[in-house]
CSV table of C-alpha atoms and ligand atoms in Angstrom, one decimal:
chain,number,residue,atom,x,y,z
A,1,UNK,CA,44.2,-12.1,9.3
A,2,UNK,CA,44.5,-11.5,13.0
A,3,UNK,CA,43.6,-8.4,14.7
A,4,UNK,CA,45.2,-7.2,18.0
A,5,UNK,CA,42.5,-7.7,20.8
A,6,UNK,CA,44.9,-6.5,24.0
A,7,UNK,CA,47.7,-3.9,23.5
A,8,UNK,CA,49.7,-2.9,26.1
A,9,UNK,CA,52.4,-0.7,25.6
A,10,UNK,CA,55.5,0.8,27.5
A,11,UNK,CA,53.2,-0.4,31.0
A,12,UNK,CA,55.3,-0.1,34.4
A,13,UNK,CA,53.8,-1.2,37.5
A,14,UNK,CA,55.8,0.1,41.0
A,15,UNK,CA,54.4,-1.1,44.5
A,16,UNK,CA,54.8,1.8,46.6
A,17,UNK,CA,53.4,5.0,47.9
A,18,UNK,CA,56.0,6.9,44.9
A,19,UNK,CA,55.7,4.9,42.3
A,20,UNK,CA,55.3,7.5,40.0
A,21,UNK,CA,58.2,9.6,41.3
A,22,UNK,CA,60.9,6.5,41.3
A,23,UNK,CA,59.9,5.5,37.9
A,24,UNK,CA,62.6,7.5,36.5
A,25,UNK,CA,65.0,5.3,38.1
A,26,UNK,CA,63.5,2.0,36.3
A,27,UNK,CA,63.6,4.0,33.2
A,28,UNK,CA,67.0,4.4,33.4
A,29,UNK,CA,68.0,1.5,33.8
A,30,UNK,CA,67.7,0.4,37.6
A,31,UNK,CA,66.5,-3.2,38.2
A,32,UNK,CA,64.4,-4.8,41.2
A,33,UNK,CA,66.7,-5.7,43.7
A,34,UNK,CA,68.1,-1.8,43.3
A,35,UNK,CA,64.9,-0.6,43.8
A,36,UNK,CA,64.1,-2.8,46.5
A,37,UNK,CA,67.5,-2.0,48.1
A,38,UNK,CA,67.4,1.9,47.5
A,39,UNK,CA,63.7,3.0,47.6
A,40,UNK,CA,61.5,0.7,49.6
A,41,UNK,CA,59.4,0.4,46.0
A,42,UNK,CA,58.7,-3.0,44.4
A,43,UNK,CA,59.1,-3.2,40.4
A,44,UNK,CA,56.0,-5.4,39.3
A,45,UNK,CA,56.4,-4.6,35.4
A,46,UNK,CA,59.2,-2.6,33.8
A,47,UNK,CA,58.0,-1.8,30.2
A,48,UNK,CA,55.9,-4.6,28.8
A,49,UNK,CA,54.9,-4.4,25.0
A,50,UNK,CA,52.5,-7.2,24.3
A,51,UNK,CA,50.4,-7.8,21.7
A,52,UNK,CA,47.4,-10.1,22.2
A,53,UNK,CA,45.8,-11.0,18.8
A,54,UNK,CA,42.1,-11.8,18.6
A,55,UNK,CA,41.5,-15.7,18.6
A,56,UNK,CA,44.7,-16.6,19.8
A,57,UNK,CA,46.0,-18.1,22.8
A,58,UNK,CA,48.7,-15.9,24.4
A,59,UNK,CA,50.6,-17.4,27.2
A,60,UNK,CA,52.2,-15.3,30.2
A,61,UNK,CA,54.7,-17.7,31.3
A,62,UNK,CA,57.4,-17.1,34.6
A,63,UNK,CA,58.3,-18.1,37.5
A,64,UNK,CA,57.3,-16.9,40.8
A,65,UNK,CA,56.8,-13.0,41.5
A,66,UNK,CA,57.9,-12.1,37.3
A,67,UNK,CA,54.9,-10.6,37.6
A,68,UNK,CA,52.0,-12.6,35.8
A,69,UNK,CA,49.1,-11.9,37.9
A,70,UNK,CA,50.6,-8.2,38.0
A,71,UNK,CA,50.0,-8.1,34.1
A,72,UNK,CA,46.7,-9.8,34.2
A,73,UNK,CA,45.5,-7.6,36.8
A,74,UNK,CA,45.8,-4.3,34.5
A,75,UNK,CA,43.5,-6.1,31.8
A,76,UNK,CA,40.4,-5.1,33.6
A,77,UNK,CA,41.9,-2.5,36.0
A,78,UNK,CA,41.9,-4.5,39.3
A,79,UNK,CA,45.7,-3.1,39.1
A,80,UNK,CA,46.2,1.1,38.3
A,81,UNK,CA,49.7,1.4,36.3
A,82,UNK,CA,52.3,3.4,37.4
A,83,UNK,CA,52.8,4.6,33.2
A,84,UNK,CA,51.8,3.5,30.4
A,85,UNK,CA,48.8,2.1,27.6
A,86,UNK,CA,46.9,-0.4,28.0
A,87,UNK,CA,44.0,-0.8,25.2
A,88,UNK,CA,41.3,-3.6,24.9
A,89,UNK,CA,39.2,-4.1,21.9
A,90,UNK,CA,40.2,-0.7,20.8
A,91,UNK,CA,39.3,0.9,23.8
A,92,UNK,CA,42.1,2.8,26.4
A,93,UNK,CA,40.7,0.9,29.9
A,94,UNK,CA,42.7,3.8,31.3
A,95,UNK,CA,40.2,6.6,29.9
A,96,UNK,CA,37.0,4.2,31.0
A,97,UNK,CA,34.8,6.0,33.3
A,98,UNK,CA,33.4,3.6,36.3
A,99,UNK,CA,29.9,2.0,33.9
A,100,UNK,CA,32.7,1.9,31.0
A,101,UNK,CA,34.8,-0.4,33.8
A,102,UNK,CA,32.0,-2.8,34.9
A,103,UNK,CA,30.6,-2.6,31.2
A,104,UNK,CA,34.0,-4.3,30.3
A,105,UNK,CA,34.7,-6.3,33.4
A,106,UNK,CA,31.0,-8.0,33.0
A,107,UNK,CA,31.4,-8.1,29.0
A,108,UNK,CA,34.2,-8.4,27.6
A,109,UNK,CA,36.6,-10.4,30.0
A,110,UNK,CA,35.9,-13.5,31.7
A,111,UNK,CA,37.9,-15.0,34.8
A,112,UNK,CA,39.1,-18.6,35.1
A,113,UNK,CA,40.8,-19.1,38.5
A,114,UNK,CA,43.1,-21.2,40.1
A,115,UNK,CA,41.3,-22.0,43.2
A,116,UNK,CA,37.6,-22.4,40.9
A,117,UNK,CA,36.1,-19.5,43.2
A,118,UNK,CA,32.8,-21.4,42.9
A,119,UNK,CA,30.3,-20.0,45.6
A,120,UNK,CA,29.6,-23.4,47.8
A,121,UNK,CA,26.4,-23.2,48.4
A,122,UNK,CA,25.0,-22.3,45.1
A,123,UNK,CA,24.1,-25.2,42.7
A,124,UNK,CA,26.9,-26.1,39.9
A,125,UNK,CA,23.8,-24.7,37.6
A,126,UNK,CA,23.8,-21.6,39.5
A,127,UNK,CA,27.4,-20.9,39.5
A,128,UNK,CA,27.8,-21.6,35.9
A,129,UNK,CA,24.5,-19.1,34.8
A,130,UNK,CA,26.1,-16.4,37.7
A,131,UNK,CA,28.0,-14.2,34.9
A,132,UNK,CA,24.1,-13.7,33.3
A,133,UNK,CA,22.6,-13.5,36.3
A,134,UNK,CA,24.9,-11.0,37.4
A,135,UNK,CA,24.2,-8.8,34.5
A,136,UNK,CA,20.0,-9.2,35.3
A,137,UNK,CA,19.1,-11.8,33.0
A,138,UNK,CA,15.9,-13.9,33.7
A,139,UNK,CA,16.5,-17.2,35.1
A,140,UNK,CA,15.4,-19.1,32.3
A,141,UNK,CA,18.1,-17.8,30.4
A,142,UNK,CA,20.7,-18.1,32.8
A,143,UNK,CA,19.8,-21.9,33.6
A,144,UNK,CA,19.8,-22.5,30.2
A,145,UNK,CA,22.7,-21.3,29.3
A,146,UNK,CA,24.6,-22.5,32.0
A,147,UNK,CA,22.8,-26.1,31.0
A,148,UNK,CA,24.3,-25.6,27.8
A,149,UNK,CA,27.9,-24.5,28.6
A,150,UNK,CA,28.4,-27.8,31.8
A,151,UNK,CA,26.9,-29.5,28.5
A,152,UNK,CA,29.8,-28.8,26.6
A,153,UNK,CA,32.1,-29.3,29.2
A,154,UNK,CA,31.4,-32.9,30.0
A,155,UNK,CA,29.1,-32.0,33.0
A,156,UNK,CA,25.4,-33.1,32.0
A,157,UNK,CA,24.1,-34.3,34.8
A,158,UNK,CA,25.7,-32.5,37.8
A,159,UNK,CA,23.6,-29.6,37.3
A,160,UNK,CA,22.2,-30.3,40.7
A,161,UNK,CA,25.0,-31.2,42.2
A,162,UNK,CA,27.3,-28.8,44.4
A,163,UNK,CA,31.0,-27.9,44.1
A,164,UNK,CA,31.9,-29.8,47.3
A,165,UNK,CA,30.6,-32.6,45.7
A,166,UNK,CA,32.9,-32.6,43.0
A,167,UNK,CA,36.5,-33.2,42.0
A,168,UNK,CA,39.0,-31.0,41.4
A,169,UNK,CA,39.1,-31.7,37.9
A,170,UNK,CA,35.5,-31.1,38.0
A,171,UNK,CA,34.9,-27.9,39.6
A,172,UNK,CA,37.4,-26.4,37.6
A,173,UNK,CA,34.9,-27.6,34.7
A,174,UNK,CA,32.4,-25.1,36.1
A,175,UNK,CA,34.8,-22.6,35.8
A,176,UNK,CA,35.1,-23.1,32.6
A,177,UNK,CA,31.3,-23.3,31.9
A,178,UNK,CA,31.1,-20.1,33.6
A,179,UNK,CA,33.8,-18.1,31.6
A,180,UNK,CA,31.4,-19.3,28.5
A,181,UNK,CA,28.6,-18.6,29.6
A,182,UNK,CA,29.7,-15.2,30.5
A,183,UNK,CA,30.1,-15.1,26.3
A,184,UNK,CA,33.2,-12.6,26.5
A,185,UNK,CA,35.6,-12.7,23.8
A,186,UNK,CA,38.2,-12.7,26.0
A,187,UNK,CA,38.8,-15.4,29.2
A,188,UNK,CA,41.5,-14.5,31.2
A,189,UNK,CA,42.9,-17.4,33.3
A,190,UNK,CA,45.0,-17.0,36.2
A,191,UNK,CA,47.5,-20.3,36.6
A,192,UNK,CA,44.0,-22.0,35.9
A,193,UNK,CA,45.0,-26.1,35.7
A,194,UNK,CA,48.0,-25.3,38.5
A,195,UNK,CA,45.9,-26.7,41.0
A,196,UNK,CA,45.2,-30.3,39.2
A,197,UNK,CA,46.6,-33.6,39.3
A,198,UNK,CA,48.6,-34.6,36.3
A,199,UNK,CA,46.8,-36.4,34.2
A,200,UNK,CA,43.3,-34.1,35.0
A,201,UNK,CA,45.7,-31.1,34.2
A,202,UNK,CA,46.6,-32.9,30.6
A,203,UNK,CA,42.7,-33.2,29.8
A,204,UNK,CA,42.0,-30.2,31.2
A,205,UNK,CA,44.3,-28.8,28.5
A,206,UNK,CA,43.6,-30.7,25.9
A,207,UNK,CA,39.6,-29.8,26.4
A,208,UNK,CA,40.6,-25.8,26.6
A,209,UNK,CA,42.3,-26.7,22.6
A,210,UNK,CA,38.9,-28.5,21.4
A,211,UNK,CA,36.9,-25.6,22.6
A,212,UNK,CA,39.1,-22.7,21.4
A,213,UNK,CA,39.3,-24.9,17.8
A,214,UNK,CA,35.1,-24.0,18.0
A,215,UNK,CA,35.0,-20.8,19.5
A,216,UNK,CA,38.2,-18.7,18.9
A,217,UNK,CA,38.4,-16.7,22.0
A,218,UNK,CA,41.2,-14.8,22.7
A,219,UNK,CA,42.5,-16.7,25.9
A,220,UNK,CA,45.2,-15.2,28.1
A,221,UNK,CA,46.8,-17.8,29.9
A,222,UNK,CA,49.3,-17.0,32.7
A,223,UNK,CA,51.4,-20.6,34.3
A,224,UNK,CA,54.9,-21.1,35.6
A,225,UNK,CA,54.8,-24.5,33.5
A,226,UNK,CA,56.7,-24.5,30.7
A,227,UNK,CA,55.5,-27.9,29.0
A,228,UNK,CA,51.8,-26.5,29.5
A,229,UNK,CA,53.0,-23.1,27.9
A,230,UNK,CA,54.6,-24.8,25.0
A,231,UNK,CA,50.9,-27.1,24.6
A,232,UNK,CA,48.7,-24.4,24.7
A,233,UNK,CA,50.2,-21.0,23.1
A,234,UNK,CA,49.9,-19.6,20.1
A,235,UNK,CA,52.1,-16.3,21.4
A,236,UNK,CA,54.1,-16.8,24.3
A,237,UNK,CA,55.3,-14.2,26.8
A,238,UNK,CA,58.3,-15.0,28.7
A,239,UNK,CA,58.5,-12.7,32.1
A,240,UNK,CA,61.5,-12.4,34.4
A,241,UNK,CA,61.3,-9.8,37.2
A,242,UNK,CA,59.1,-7.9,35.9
A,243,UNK,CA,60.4,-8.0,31.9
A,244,UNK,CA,59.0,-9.6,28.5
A,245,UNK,CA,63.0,-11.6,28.3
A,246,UNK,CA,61.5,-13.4,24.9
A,247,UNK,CA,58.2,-13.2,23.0
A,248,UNK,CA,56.6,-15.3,19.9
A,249,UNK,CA,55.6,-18.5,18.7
A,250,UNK,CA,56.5,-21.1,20.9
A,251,UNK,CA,58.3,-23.5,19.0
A,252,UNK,CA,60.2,-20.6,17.3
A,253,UNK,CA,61.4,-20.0,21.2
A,254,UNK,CA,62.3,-23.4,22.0
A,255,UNK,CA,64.4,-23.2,18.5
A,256,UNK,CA,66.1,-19.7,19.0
A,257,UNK,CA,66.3,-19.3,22.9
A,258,UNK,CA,67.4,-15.1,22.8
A,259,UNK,CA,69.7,-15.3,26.1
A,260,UNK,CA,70.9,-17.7,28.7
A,261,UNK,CA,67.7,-17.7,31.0
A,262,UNK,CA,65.2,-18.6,28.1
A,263,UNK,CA,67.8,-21.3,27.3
A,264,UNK,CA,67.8,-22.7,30.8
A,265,UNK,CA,64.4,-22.9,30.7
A,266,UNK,CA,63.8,-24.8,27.8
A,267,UNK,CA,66.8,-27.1,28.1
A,268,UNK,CA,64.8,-30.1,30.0
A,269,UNK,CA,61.6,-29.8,27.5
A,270,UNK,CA,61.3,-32.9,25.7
A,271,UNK,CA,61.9,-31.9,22.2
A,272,UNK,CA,60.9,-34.5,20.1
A,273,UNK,CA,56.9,-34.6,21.5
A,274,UNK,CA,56.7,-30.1,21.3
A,275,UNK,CA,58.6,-29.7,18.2
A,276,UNK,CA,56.6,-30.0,15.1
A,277,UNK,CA,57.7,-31.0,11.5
A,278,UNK,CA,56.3,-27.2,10.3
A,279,UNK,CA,59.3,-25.9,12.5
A,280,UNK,CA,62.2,-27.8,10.9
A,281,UNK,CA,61.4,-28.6,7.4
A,282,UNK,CA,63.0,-26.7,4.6
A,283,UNK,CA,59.7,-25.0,3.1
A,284,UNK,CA,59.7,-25.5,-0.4
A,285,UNK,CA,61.2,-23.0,-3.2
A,286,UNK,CA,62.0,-23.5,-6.1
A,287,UNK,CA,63.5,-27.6,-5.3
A,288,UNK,CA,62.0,-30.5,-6.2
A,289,UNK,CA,60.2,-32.6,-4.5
A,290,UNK,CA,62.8,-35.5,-3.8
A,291,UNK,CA,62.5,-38.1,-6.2
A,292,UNK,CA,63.9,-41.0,-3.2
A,293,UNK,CA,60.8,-39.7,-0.5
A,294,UNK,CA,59.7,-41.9,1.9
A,295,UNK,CA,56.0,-40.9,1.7
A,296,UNK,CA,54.2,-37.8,2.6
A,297,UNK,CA,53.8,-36.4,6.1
A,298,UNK,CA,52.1,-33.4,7.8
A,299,UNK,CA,52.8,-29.9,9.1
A,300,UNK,CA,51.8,-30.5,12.2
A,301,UNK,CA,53.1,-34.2,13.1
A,302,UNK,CA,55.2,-34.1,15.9
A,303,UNK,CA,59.2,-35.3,15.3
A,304,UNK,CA,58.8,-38.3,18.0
A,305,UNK,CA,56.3,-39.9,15.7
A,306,UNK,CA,58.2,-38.5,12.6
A,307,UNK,CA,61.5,-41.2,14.3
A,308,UNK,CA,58.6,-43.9,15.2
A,309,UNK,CA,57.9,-43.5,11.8
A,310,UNK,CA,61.3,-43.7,10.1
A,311,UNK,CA,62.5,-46.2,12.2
A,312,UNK,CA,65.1,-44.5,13.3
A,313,UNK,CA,66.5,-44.5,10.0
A,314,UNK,CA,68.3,-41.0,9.5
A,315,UNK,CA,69.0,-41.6,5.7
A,316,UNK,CA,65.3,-40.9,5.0
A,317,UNK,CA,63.3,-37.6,3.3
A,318,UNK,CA,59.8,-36.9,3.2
A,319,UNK,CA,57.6,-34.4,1.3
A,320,UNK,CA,55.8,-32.2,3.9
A,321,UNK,CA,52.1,-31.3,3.2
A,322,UNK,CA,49.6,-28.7,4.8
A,323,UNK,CA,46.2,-29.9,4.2
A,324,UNK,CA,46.2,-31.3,-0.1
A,325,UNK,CA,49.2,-29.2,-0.8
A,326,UNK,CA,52.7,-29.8,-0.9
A,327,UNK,CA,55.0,-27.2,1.7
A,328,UNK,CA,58.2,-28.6,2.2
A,329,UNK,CA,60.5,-31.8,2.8
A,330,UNK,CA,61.9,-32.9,5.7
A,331,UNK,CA,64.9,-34.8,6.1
A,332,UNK,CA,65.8,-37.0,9.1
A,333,UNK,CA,69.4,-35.5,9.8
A,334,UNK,CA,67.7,-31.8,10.2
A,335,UNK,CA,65.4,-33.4,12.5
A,336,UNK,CA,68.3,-35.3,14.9
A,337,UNK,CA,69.9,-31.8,14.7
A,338,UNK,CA,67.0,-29.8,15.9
A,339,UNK,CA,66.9,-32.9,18.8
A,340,UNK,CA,69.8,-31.2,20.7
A,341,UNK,CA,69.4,-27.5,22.4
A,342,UNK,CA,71.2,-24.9,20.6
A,343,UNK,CA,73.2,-23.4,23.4
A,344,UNK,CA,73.9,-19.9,22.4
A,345,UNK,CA,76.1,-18.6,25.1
A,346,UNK,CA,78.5,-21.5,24.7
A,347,UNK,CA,78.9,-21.3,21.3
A,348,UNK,CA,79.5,-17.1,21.5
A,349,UNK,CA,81.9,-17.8,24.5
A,350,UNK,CA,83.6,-20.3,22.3
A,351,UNK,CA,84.1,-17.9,19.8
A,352,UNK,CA,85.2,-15.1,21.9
B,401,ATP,N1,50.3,-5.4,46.3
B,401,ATP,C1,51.6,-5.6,46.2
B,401,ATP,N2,52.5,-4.8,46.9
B,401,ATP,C2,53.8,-5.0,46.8
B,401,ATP,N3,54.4,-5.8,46.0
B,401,ATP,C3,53.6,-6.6,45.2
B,401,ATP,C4,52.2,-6.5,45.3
B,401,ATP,N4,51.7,-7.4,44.4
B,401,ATP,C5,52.7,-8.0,43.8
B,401,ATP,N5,53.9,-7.5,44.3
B,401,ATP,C6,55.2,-7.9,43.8
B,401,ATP,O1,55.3,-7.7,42.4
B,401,ATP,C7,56.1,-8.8,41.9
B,401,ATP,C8,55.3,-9.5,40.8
B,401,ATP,O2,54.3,-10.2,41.5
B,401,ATP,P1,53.2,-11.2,40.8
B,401,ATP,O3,52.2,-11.7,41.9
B,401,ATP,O4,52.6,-10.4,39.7
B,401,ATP,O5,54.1,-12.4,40.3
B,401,ATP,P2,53.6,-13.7,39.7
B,401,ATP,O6,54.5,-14.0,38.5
B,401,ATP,O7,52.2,-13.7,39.4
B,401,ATP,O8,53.9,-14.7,40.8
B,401,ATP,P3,53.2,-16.0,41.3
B,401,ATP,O9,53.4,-17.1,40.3
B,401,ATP,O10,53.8,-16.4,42.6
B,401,ATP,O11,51.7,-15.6,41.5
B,401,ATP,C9,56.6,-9.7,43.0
B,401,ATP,O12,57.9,-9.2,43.4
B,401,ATP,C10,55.6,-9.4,44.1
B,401,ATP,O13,56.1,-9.5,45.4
């Protein structure tokens, strides 16, 4: 059972000296450029409703100025809304008084950045134990739980080393080390891979899934990369000037774009490697298991290696299993189907 961790509900965010005095504009109705145009106030956020659910990864995802950093940036406070609730762990962040605020800045959130922040002349050691230290702890235990964390990371050995001595990829493993080491159950992580080649970005990724398969954090992951939002999130938040334009499981998105935007967006994602056999198979009721199968396959395979596997051969079925027990079948025409982008808008314009 999952249990919300972040809640944020009916949160605006206006930059400008009124904020709180043109809001009723936003609520009724008037959009950015308006706001822009007729009152010199910039909308950030125009009623967000997220829920962030313990142990998952959500992902913020939108392009520039949609207002990702905006919404991070309430989490912990470093951003006062114009209206609205925003509750952590139970607790409204709004009602905190100031040890309350650095009680849940230092404890319960940790920060992975874009740019690492690492300070340069401390030792990757050092950086990585600085969330401990920060709170007083002796230096034992912050060198050995820093030790522990670059450990974990893939970074024995450069405990002694300093950031300017390592790669990109590298330093952005501190960052990572120190987020754990902080031991918050939640890591916020602010366009965190944007910053890496390619294929450093891909590992980078694929070593945040191995660690959150071990430690469950609730990670809140803001990027303007689609492909590395579809990877990574359990719950993915679409944002487009400031509004949630579609929410929910990823693959669920890519299958049911809600409007034309999402559907742009997802119309260049290669749909055979995202798309997973869970997504398209008819779960199984009360039919039999198809006498004719072609074998058994699982949940979670991807459809490119469900056609590497079938050969291309689009007469085939196959009996879908989670784990020892039998979910579903899947038959090779649904899967070509799901291969092509449902485009909403034309078919409703068609029909119209
Ligand atoms: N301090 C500020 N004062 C005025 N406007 C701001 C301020 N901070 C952000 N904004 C505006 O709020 C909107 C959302 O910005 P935000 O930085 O949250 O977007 P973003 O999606 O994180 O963009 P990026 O990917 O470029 O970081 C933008 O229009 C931005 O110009």
């Amino acid at each position: 059972m999952t249990q919300p961790m972040v809640r944020l509900s009916g949160l605006y965010k206006i930059f400008g000296a009124r904020d709180k005095d043109v809001l009723h504009h936003v609520q009724g109705g008037m959009g950015k450029e308006e706001l822009l145009a007729q009152h010199k106030h910039v909308l950030g956020l125009n009623n967000i409703n997220v829920v962030m659910q313990a142990g998952e990864i959500t992902v913020v995802m939108g392009l520039s100025g949609s207002g990702k950093s905006t919404l991070i940036r309430h989490l912990n406070r470093l951003i006062e809304p114009t209206a609205g609730e925003i509750i952590v762990q139970g607790e409204d962040v709004m009602q905190l008084s100031e040890d309350g605020l650095r009680h849940a800045r230092q404890e319960k959130m940790s920060m992975v950045f874009q740019k690492f922040a690492l300070l340069p002349h401390k030792t990757v050691l050092k950086n990585a134990g600085m969330p401990l230290s920060v709170r007083g702890e002796d230096e034992v235990t912050c060198d050995r739980e820093a030790a522990k964390w670059l450990d974990r990371v893939g970074l024995s050995g450069f405990e002694n080393h300093y950031p300017a001595q390592l790669s990109g990829g590298m330093q952005q493993r501190v960052g990572i080390a120190r987020a754990l080491t902080a031991n918050t159950p939640i890591m916020l992580m602010d366009e965190a891979f944007s910053a890496l080649d390619p294929l450093i970005r891909t590992d980078m990724q694929d070593l945040l899934l191995e660690l959150q398969k071990e430690l469950h954090k609730t990670i809140i992951f803001i990027t303007h990369d689609l492909d590395e939002a579809l990877k990574l999130a359990d719950h993915l938040v679409i944002l487009k000037d400031g509004c949630v334009v579609q929410q929910g499981e990823p693959q669920h998105i890519l299958l049911n774009p809600g409007d034309p935007y999402i559907e742009d967006f997802v119309s260049d994602i290669n749909r055979a490697r995202v798309l997973r056999v869970r997504s398209i198979m008819t779960p199984l009721g009360g039919d039999k298991v198809p006498a004719d199968a072609h074998g058994e396959v699982d949940v979670n395979d991807t459809l490119e290696s469900m056609i590497a596997r079938s050969g291309g051969d689009t007469s085939h079925a196959y009996i879908v299993k989670d784990g020892e027990q039998t979910v579903g079948t899947l038959d090779m025409t649904e899967l070509v189907r799901a291969l092509v982008p449902r485009v909403a808008s034309e078919a409703g314009a068609r029909q119209s």
